[in-house]
PDB file of C-alpha atoms in Angstrom:
ATOM      1  CA  MET Z   1      98.577  85.167  83.957  1.00 48.00           C
ATOM      2  CA  ASP Z   2     101.873  84.136  85.232  1.00 46.00           C
ATOM      3  CA  ASP Z   3     103.623  80.956  85.703  1.00 45.00           C
ATOM      4  CA  PHE Z   4     104.407  79.397  88.962  1.00 45.00           C
ATOM      5  CA  THR Z   5     106.423  81.157  91.478  1.00 43.00           C
ATOM      6  CA  PRO Z   6     109.979  81.600  91.066  1.00 40.00           C
ATOM      7  CA  SER Z   7     112.954  83.061  92.829  1.00 39.00           C
ATOM      8  CA  SER Z   8     116.450  83.868  91.919  1.00 37.00           C
ATOM      9  CA  THR Z   9     119.085  81.330  91.212  1.00 35.00           C
ATOM     10  CA  LEU Z  10     119.854  82.057  94.790  1.00 36.00           C
ATOM     11  CA  SER Z  11     122.484  84.432  93.435  1.00 38.00           C
ATOM     12  CA  GLU Z  12     124.541  86.997  95.268  1.00 38.00           C
ATOM     13  CA  THR Z  13     121.526  89.308  95.360  1.00 38.00           C
ATOM     14  CA  ALA Z  14     119.476  86.917  97.480  1.00 37.00           C
ATOM     15  CA  ASP Z  15     119.888  87.357 101.214  1.00 42.00           C
ATOM     16  CA  GLY Z  16     120.281  84.501 103.608  1.00 40.00           C
ATOM     17  CA  PHE Z  17     122.066  81.966 101.429  1.00 37.00           C
ATOM     18  CA  ASP Z  18     125.505  80.621 102.284  1.00 43.00           C
ATOM     19  CA  PHE Z  19     127.254  78.802  99.491  1.00 37.00           C
ATOM     20  CA  PRO Z  20     130.422  76.790 100.105  1.00 43.00           C
ATOM     21  CA  VAL Z  21     133.628  78.524  99.104  1.00 42.00           C
ATOM     22  CA  THR Z  22     135.258  76.793  96.175  1.00 44.00           C
ATOM     23  CA  ASN Z  23     137.793  77.581  93.491  1.00 47.00           C
ATOM     24  CA  ASP Z  24     135.804  75.622  90.929  1.00 49.00           C
ATOM     25  CA  PRO Z  25     133.521  78.108  89.094  1.00 44.00           C
ATOM     26  CA  VAL Z  26     131.335  75.281  87.816  1.00 44.00           C
ATOM     27  CA  SER Z  27     130.663  73.695  91.184  1.00 44.00           C
ATOM     28  CA  ALA Z  28     130.326  77.165  92.781  1.00 48.00           C
ATOM     29  CA  ALA Z  29     127.417  78.095  90.542  1.00 50.00           C
ATOM     30  CA  PRO Z  30     124.061  77.482  92.250  1.00 61.00           C
ATOM     31  CA  ALA Z  31     121.822  74.957  90.586  1.00 78.00           C
ATOM     32  CA  GLU Z  32     118.963  76.371  88.560  1.00 87.00           C
ATOM     33  CA  PRO Z  33     115.489  75.694  89.921  1.00 95.00           C
ATOM     34  CA  GLU Z  34     113.619  72.809  88.388  1.00 95.00           C
ATOM     35  CA  ILE Z  35     110.590  73.665  86.266  1.00 96.00           C
ATOM     36  CA  PRO Z  36     107.530  72.084  87.954  1.00 97.00           C
ATOM     37  CA  ALA Z  37     105.992  69.321  85.865  1.00 97.00           C
ATOM     38  CA  TYR Z  38     102.567  70.975  85.774  1.00 96.00           C
ATOM     39  CA  LEU Z  39     104.122  74.165  84.414  1.00 97.00           C
ATOM     40  CA  GLN Z  40     106.074  72.324  81.746  1.00 97.00           C
ATOM     41  CA  ASP Z  41     103.111  70.181  80.736  1.00 97.00           C
ATOM     42  CA  THR Z  42     100.272  72.712  80.926  1.00 97.00           C
ATOM     43  CA  TYR Z  43     101.786  76.141  80.381  1.00 97.00           C
ATOM     44  CA  TYR Z  44     104.877  75.622  78.237  1.00 97.00           C
ATOM     45  CA  TRP Z  45     103.161  77.374  75.337  1.00 97.00           C
ATOM     46  CA  ALA Z  46     102.357  80.421  77.464  1.00 97.00           C
ATOM     47  CA  TYR Z  47     105.369  80.944  79.712  1.00 98.00           C
ATOM     48  CA  ILE Z  48     108.349  78.932  78.510  1.00 98.00           C
ATOM     49  CA  SER Z  49     108.170  78.780  74.713  1.00 98.00           C
ATOM     50  CA  PRO Z  50     110.865  81.081  73.237  1.00 98.00           C
ATOM     51  CA  ARG Z  51     108.567  81.710  70.286  1.00 97.00           C
ATOM     52  CA  ASN Z  52     105.437  82.621  72.224  1.00 97.00           C
ATOM     53  CA  VAL Z  53     106.739  84.533  75.233  1.00 98.00           C
ATOM     54  CA  PRO Z  54     107.773  87.669  73.279  1.00 96.00           C
ATOM     55  CA  LEU Z  55     104.395  87.652  71.538  1.00 97.00           C
ATOM     56  CA  LEU Z  56     102.384  87.312  74.749  1.00 97.00           C
ATOM     57  CA  ASP Z  57     104.406  89.651  76.960  1.00 98.00           C
ATOM     58  CA  ARG Z  58     102.479  92.713  75.849  1.00 97.00           C
ATOM     59  CA  GLU Z  59     100.125  95.034  77.675  1.00 97.00           C
ATOM     60  CA  ILE Z  60      97.399  94.616  75.064  1.00 97.00           C
ATOM     61  CA  VAL Z  61      97.423  90.836  75.644  1.00 97.00           C
ATOM     62  CA  VAL Z  62      97.000  91.269  79.399  1.00 97.00           C
ATOM     63  CA  ARG Z  63      94.186  93.781  78.999  1.00 97.00           C
ATOM     64  CA  THR Z  64      92.385  91.551  76.527  1.00 97.00           C
ATOM     65  CA  ILE Z  65      92.637  88.436  78.679  1.00 97.00           C
ATOM     66  CA  LEU Z  66      91.376  90.365  81.700  1.00 98.00           C
ATOM     67  CA  TRP Z  67      88.451  91.892  79.791  1.00 97.00           C
ATOM     68  CA  GLN Z  68      89.861  95.426  80.039  1.00 97.00           C
ATOM     69  CA  GLN Z  69      89.862  95.229  83.853  1.00 98.00           C
ATOM     70  CA  HIS Z  70      93.659  95.064  84.199  1.00 97.00           C
ATOM     71  CA  ASN Z  71      94.158  98.740  85.074  1.00 97.00           C
ATOM     72  CA  LYS Z  72      91.496  98.604  87.771  1.00 98.00           C
ATOM     73  CA  LEU Z  73      92.854  95.369  89.193  1.00 98.00           C
ATOM     74  CA  GLN Z  74      96.355  96.819  89.191  1.00 98.00           C
ATOM     75  CA  ARG Z  75      95.160  99.898  91.082  1.00 98.00           C
ATOM     76  CA  LEU Z  76      93.416  97.669  93.622  1.00 98.00           C
ATOM     77  CA  ALA Z  77      96.676  95.820  94.233  1.00 98.00           C
ATOM     78  CA  PHE Z  78      98.799  98.965  94.429  1.00 98.00           C
ATOM     79  CA  SER Z  79      96.382 100.579  96.873  1.00 98.00           C
ATOM     80  CA  GLU Z  80      97.655  98.140  99.510  1.00 98.00           C
ATOM     81  CA  ILE Z  81     101.285  99.265  99.074  1.00 98.00           C
ATOM     82  CA  GLU Z  82     102.935 102.424 100.367  1.00 98.00           C
ATOM     83  CA  PRO Z  83     105.948 103.900  98.550  1.00 98.00           C
ATOM     84  CA  GLY Z  84     109.154 102.931 100.304  1.00 98.00           C
ATOM     85  CA  GLN Z  85     108.000  99.503 101.397  1.00 98.00           C
ATOM     86  CA  ASN Z  86     109.800  96.216 100.720  1.00 98.00           C
ATOM     87  CA  VAL Z  87     107.666  94.209  98.316  1.00 98.00           C
ATOM     88  CA  MET Z  88     107.779  90.736  96.818  1.00 98.00           C
ATOM     89  CA  GLN Z  89     105.955  89.532  93.706  1.00 98.00           C
ATOM     90  CA  PRO Z  90     105.934  85.746  93.225  1.00 98.00           C
ATOM     91  CA  ALA Z  91     105.829  85.037  89.475  1.00 97.00           C
ATOM     92  CA  SER Z  92     106.357  87.457  86.651  1.00 97.00           C
ATOM     93  CA  VAL Z  93     103.403  89.236  85.111  1.00 97.00           C
ATOM     94  CA  TYR Z  94     103.150  90.009  81.426  1.00 98.00           C
ATOM     95  CA  GLY Z  95     102.899  93.607  80.267  1.00 97.00           C
ATOM     96  CA  SER Z  96     103.773  96.637  82.373  1.00 98.00           C
ATOM     97  CA  PHE Z  97     102.707  95.371  85.807  1.00 98.00           C
ATOM     98  CA  GLY Z  98     106.261  94.830  87.082  1.00 98.00           C
ATOM     99  CA  PRO Z  99     107.656  98.231  86.000  1.00 98.00           C
ATOM    100  CA  ASN Z 100     104.513  99.959  87.250  1.00 98.00           C
ATOM    101  CA  LEU Z 101     104.885  98.257  90.613  1.00 98.00           C
ATOM    102  CA  ALA Z 102     108.555  99.262  90.755  1.00 98.00           C
ATOM    103  CA  ARG Z 103     107.630 102.903  90.099  1.00 98.00           C
ATOM    104  CA  HIS Z 104     104.933 102.738  92.759  1.00 98.00           C
ATOM    105  CA  VAL Z 105     107.329 101.275  95.352  1.00 98.00           C
ATOM    106  CA  GLY Z 106     109.919 103.921  94.506  1.00 98.00           C
ATOM    107  CA  PRO Z 107     113.671 104.138  95.180  1.00 98.00           C
ATOM    108  CA  GLU Z 108     113.214 104.224  98.954  1.00 98.00           C
ATOM    109  CA  GLY Z 109     111.734 100.724  98.833  1.00 98.00           C
ATOM    110  CA  SER Z 110     112.601  97.458  97.123  1.00 98.00           C
ATOM    111  CA  LEU Z 111     110.921  94.956  94.848  1.00 98.00           C
ATOM    112  CA  ASP Z 112     111.827  91.304  94.337  1.00 98.00           C
ATOM    113  CA  ILE Z 113     110.120  89.467  91.475  1.00 98.00           C
ATOM    114  CA  ILE Z 114     110.626  85.722  91.688  1.00 98.00           C
ATOM    115  CA  ASP Z 115     110.141  83.328  88.785  1.00 98.00           C
ATOM    116  CA  VAL Z 116     111.052  79.720  88.137  1.00 98.00           C
ATOM    117  CA  ALA Z 117     111.334  80.149  84.345  1.00 98.00           C
ATOM    118  CA  LYS Z 118     114.579  81.727  83.162  1.00 98.00           C
ATOM    119  CA  ILE Z 119     112.930  83.239  80.106  1.00 98.00           C
ATOM    120  CA  GLN Z 120     110.495  85.069  82.384  1.00 98.00           C
ATOM    121  CA  VAL Z 121     113.317  86.332  84.594  1.00 98.00           C
ATOM    122  CA  ASN Z 122     115.169  87.668  81.559  1.00 98.00           C
ATOM    123  CA  SER Z 123     112.053  89.439  80.318  1.00 97.00           C
ATOM    124  CA  SER Z 124     111.306  90.972  83.718  1.00 98.00           C
ATOM    125  CA  SER Z 125     114.929  92.044  84.164  1.00 98.00           C
ATOM    126  CA  ARG Z 126     114.841  93.980  80.899  1.00 98.00           C
ATOM    127  CA  LYS Z 127     111.678  95.768  81.938  1.00 98.00           C
ATOM    128  CA  LEU Z 128     113.115  96.603  85.359  1.00 98.00           C
ATOM    129  CA  GLU Z 129     116.394  98.081  84.101  1.00 98.00           C
ATOM    130  CA  PRO Z 130     115.325 101.704  84.799  1.00 98.00           C
ATOM    131  CA  TYR Z 131     114.544 100.787  88.424  1.00 98.00           C
ATOM    132  CA  PRO Z 132     117.696  99.648  90.268  1.00 98.00           C
ATOM    133  CA  TRP Z 133     115.712  99.008  93.461  1.00 98.00           C
ATOM    134  CA  ALA Z 134     113.725  96.293  91.650  1.00 98.00           C
ATOM    135  CA  ASN Z 135     115.195  92.922  90.703  1.00 98.00           C
ATOM    136  CA  ALA Z 136     113.993  89.711  89.073  1.00 98.00           C
ATOM    137  CA  HIS Z 137     115.321  86.477  90.560  1.00 98.00           C
ATOM    138  CA  HIS Z 138     115.486  83.006  89.062  1.00 98.00           C
ATOM    139  CA  ALA Z 139     114.119  80.627  91.690  1.00 97.00           C
ATOM    140  CA  ASN Z 140     111.086  78.747  92.908  1.00 97.00           C
ATOM    141  CA  CYS Z 141     109.241  81.025  95.310  1.00 96.00           C
ATOM    142  CA  LEU Z 142     108.546  78.105  97.618  1.00 97.00           C
ATOM    143  CA  GLN Z 143     112.301  77.955  98.212  1.00 95.00           C
ATOM    144  CA  TRP Z 144     112.814  81.709  98.475  1.00 96.00           C
ATOM    145  CA  LYS Z 145     114.487  82.541 101.800  1.00 95.00           C
ATOM    146  CA  LYS Z 146     114.631  86.321 101.777  1.00 96.00           C
ATOM    147  CA  GLY Z 147     112.214  88.227 103.951  1.00 95.00           C
ATOM    148  CA  PRO Z 148     110.203  89.290 105.761  1.00 97.00           C
ATOM    149  CA  TYR Z 149     108.455  91.722 103.427  1.00 98.00           C
ATOM    150  CA  ASP Z 150     106.057  94.552 104.141  1.00 98.00           C
ATOM    151  CA  VAL Z 151     103.757  93.483 101.312  1.00 98.00           C
ATOM    152  CA  ILE Z 152     103.610  90.494  98.966  1.00 98.00           C
ATOM    153  CA  VAL Z 153     101.544  90.838  95.785  1.00 98.00           C
ATOM    154  CA  CYS Z 154     100.338  87.550  94.299  1.00 98.00           C
ATOM    155  CA  TYR Z 155      98.847  88.690  90.995  1.00 98.00           C
ATOM    156  CA  PHE Z 156      97.000  86.006  88.988  1.00 98.00           C
ATOM    157  CA  LEU Z 157      99.209  83.151  90.127  1.00 98.00           C
ATOM    158  CA  LEU Z 158      96.951  80.921  92.205  1.00 98.00           C
ATOM    159  CA  HIS Z 159      94.568  79.982  89.389  1.00 98.00           C
ATOM    160  CA  GLU Z 160      97.510  78.539  87.458  1.00 98.00           C
ATOM    161  CA  VAL Z 161      98.765  76.053  90.045  1.00 98.00           C
ATOM    162  CA  PRO Z 162      97.279  72.706  91.214  1.00 98.00           C
ATOM    163  CA  GLU Z 163      95.285  72.519  94.436  1.00 98.00           C
ATOM    164  CA  ASP Z 164      98.128  71.136  96.555  1.00 98.00           C
ATOM    165  CA  VAL Z 165     100.445  73.859  95.290  1.00 98.00           C
ATOM    166  CA  LYS Z 166      97.818  76.514  96.068  1.00 98.00           C
ATOM    167  CA  HIS Z 167      98.069  75.463  99.722  1.00 98.00           C
ATOM    168  CA  GLN Z 168     101.870  75.568  99.591  1.00 98.00           C
ATOM    169  CA  VAL Z 169     102.013  78.957  97.901  1.00 98.00           C
ATOM    170  CA  VAL Z 170      99.511  80.600 100.249  1.00 98.00           C
ATOM    171  CA  ASP Z 171     101.221  79.239 103.359  1.00 98.00           C
ATOM    172  CA  HIS Z 172     104.695  80.184 102.147  1.00 98.00           C
ATOM    173  CA  LEU Z 173     103.715  83.724 101.227  1.00 98.00           C
ATOM    174  CA  LEU Z 174     101.925  84.218 104.546  1.00 98.00           C
ATOM    175  CA  SER Z 175     105.080  83.099 106.333  1.00 98.00           C
ATOM    176  CA  LYS Z 176     107.022  85.918 104.661  1.00 98.00           C
ATOM    177  CA  VAL Z 177     105.282  88.801 106.434  1.00 98.00           C
ATOM    178  CA  GLU Z 178     105.527  89.858 110.074  1.00 95.00           C
ATOM    179  CA  ALA Z 179     102.907  91.544 112.257  1.00 97.00           C
ATOM    180  CA  GLY Z 180     101.116  94.191 110.216  1.00 97.00           C
ATOM    181  CA  GLY Z 181     102.472  92.820 106.941  1.00 98.00           C
ATOM    182  CA  LYS Z 182     100.122  92.023 104.078  1.00 98.00           C
ATOM    183  CA  VAL Z 183      99.770  89.420 101.393  1.00 98.00           C
ATOM    184  CA  VAL Z 184      97.606  90.704  98.551  1.00 98.00           C
ATOM    185  CA  PHE Z 185      96.004  88.148  96.252  1.00 98.00           C
ATOM    186  CA  VAL Z 186      94.415  89.342  93.020  1.00 98.00           C
ATOM    187  CA  ASP Z 187      92.922  86.590  90.898  1.00 98.00           C
ATOM    188  CA  TYR Z 188      89.804  85.063  89.395  1.00 98.00           C
ATOM    189  CA  ALA Z 189      86.702  84.293  91.436  1.00 98.00           C
ATOM    190  CA  LYS Z 190      83.407  82.588  90.669  1.00 98.00           C
ATOM    191  CA  PRO Z 191      81.283  85.015  88.627  1.00 98.00           C
ATOM    192  CA  LYS Z 192      77.629  85.588  89.379  1.00 98.00           C
ATOM    193  CA  TRP Z 193      75.284  83.107  87.745  1.00 97.00           C
ATOM    194  CA  TRP Z 194      73.993  85.719  85.320  1.00 98.00           C
ATOM    195  CA  HIS Z 195      77.427  86.939  84.210  1.00 98.00           C
ATOM    196  CA  PRO Z 196      77.513  87.090  80.383  1.00 98.00           C
ATOM    197  CA  LEU Z 197      81.147  85.894  80.402  1.00 98.00           C
ATOM    198  CA  LYS Z 198      80.679  82.982  82.795  1.00 98.00           C
ATOM    199  CA  LEU Z 199      80.180  80.368  80.076  1.00 98.00           C
ATOM    200  CA  ILE Z 200      83.114  81.436  77.931  1.00 98.00           C
ATOM    201  CA  THR Z 201      85.316  81.728  81.019  1.00 98.00           C
ATOM    202  CA  SER Z 202      84.310  78.209  82.041  1.00 98.00           C
ATOM    203  CA  ILE Z 203      85.175  76.884  78.588  1.00 98.00           C
ATOM    204  CA  VAL Z 204      88.549  78.653  78.611  1.00 97.00           C
ATOM    205  CA  PHE Z 205      89.337  77.248  82.044  1.00 98.00           C
ATOM    206  CA  ASP Z 206      88.350  73.717  81.038  1.00 97.00           C
ATOM    207  CA  THR Z 207      90.464  73.983  77.889  1.00 97.00           C
ATOM    208  CA  LEU Z 208      93.529  75.986  78.910  1.00 97.00           C
ATOM    209  CA  GLU Z 209      93.443  76.597  82.675  1.00 97.00           C
ATOM    210  CA  PRO Z 210      92.750  73.223  84.337  1.00 98.00           C
ATOM    211  CA  PHE Z 211      93.516  74.459  87.864  1.00 98.00           C
ATOM    212  CA  ALA Z 212      91.550  77.709  87.772  1.00 98.00           C
ATOM    213  CA  LYS Z 213      88.171  76.463  88.972  1.00 98.00           C
ATOM    214  CA  GLY Z 214      89.646  75.711  92.369  1.00 98.00           C
ATOM    215  CA  LEU Z 215      89.102  79.428  92.991  1.00 98.00           C
ATOM    216  CA  TRP Z 216      85.429  78.978  92.036  1.00 98.00           C
ATOM    217  CA  ARG Z 217      85.027  76.318  94.713  1.00 98.00           C
ATOM    218  CA  ASN Z 218      87.206  77.657  97.528  1.00 98.00           C
ATOM    219  CA  GLU Z 219      87.993  80.896  99.279  1.00 98.00           C
ATOM    220  CA  ILE Z 220      91.671  81.846  99.194  1.00 98.00           C
ATOM    221  CA  ALA Z 221      91.690  81.916 103.009  1.00 98.00           C
ATOM    222  CA  ASP Z 222      90.713  78.233 102.940  1.00 98.00           C
ATOM    223  CA  TYR Z 223      94.135  77.393 101.505  1.00 98.00           C
ATOM    224  CA  ALA Z 224      95.907  78.792 104.583  1.00 98.00           C
ATOM    225  CA  ALA Z 225      96.838  76.359 107.330  1.00 98.00           C
ATOM    226  CA  GLU Z 226      96.918  79.170 109.907  1.00 95.00           C
ATOM    227  CA  SER Z 227      94.292  81.538 108.577  1.00 97.00           C
ATOM    228  CA  SER Z 228      93.325  82.616 112.111  1.00 98.00           C
ATOM    229  CA  HIS Z 229      96.668  84.409 112.442  1.00 98.00           C
ATOM    230  CA  PHE Z 230      95.522  86.905 109.821  1.00 98.00           C
ATOM    231  CA  VAL Z 231      92.782  89.438 109.283  1.00 98.00           C
ATOM    232  CA  TRP Z 232      91.192  88.770 105.906  1.00 98.00           C
ATOM    233  CA  ARG Z 233      89.543  91.298 103.598  1.00 98.00           C
ATOM    234  CA  HIS Z 234      87.785  90.277 100.412  1.00 98.00           C
ATOM    235  CA  GLU Z 235      86.244  92.243  97.572  1.00 98.00           C
ATOM    236  CA  THR Z 236      85.173  91.389  94.049  1.00 98.00           C
ATOM    237  CA  ILE Z 237      84.714  93.373  90.848  1.00 97.00           C
ATOM    238  CA  PHE Z 238      83.243  92.888  87.403  1.00 98.00           C
ATOM    239  CA  GLY Z 239      80.330  90.721  88.436  1.00 98.00           C
ATOM    240  CA  ASP Z 240      82.526  88.733  90.844  1.00 98.00           C
ATOM    241  CA  LEU Z 241      84.748  87.452  88.021  1.00 98.00           C
ATOM    242  CA  PHE Z 242      87.787  88.908  89.790  1.00 98.00           C
ATOM    243  CA  GLN Z 243      88.703  89.228  93.441  1.00 98.00           C
ATOM    244  CA  LYS Z 244      91.159  90.969  95.724  1.00 98.00           C
ATOM    245  CA  VAL Z 245      91.916  89.228  99.011  1.00 98.00           C
ATOM    246  CA  VAL Z 246      94.175  90.857 101.583  1.00 98.00           C
ATOM    247  CA  ALA Z 247      95.626  88.878 104.495  1.00 98.00           C
ATOM    248  CA  THR Z 248      97.159  91.079 107.210  1.00 98.00           C
ATOM    249  CA  ARG Z 249      99.123  89.350 109.933  1.00 98.00           C
ATOM    250  CA  LYS Z 250      97.764  90.035 113.391  1.00 98.00           C
ATOM    251  CA  PRO Z 251     100.016  91.543 116.102  1.00 94.00           C
TER     252      PRO Z 251
END
């Protein structure tokens, strides 16, 4: 549901970056993150196209794609977050997920949404305007330095990235939480054999989501190089078509 992870242009809002002092405003500006080739080639129509993004960034689109399970999946994700915590969301999410998450975190906490596509950052920024404690950053999340966070919410990102990037994303996000911190993955899973939507989902994946079936073959924990450092919880809903996986770093 969202393109590959992002992060701010490493702007003044991002902690931990030291840029050289210069009087040249052009050379002083940080370079924009490069759009990954798989994102440009596979998902341009969905996440980069100036024509399509405004049409797709609607709550009704998200609910339809997720077979009317979006609200339940959102609640499952938010149940792992306490108001006042510092939260990161790699990759923008269409619809109201970002603003809803910002409201849930509340003004005593913070929310960083990271996205590699500028058009997604602009869209998220508009939606987050009422919530000054929440910010969208233009960057690749694999290069995002800020942290650690109390909770990281990876909402329907993994199914949209190639297998090698799945490993990179999982490892990087896990590295951004300290003892007791959580990374919450909400995404597709392999539905039960009898699921009435299994065939159509398979066709959609084969046609539009070429990386999604990796989550049918592998557990999310399998993508972690140091999975033993975490306590893993896993639950599925809707005939196993969707899953929530929570990785909590051990003391």
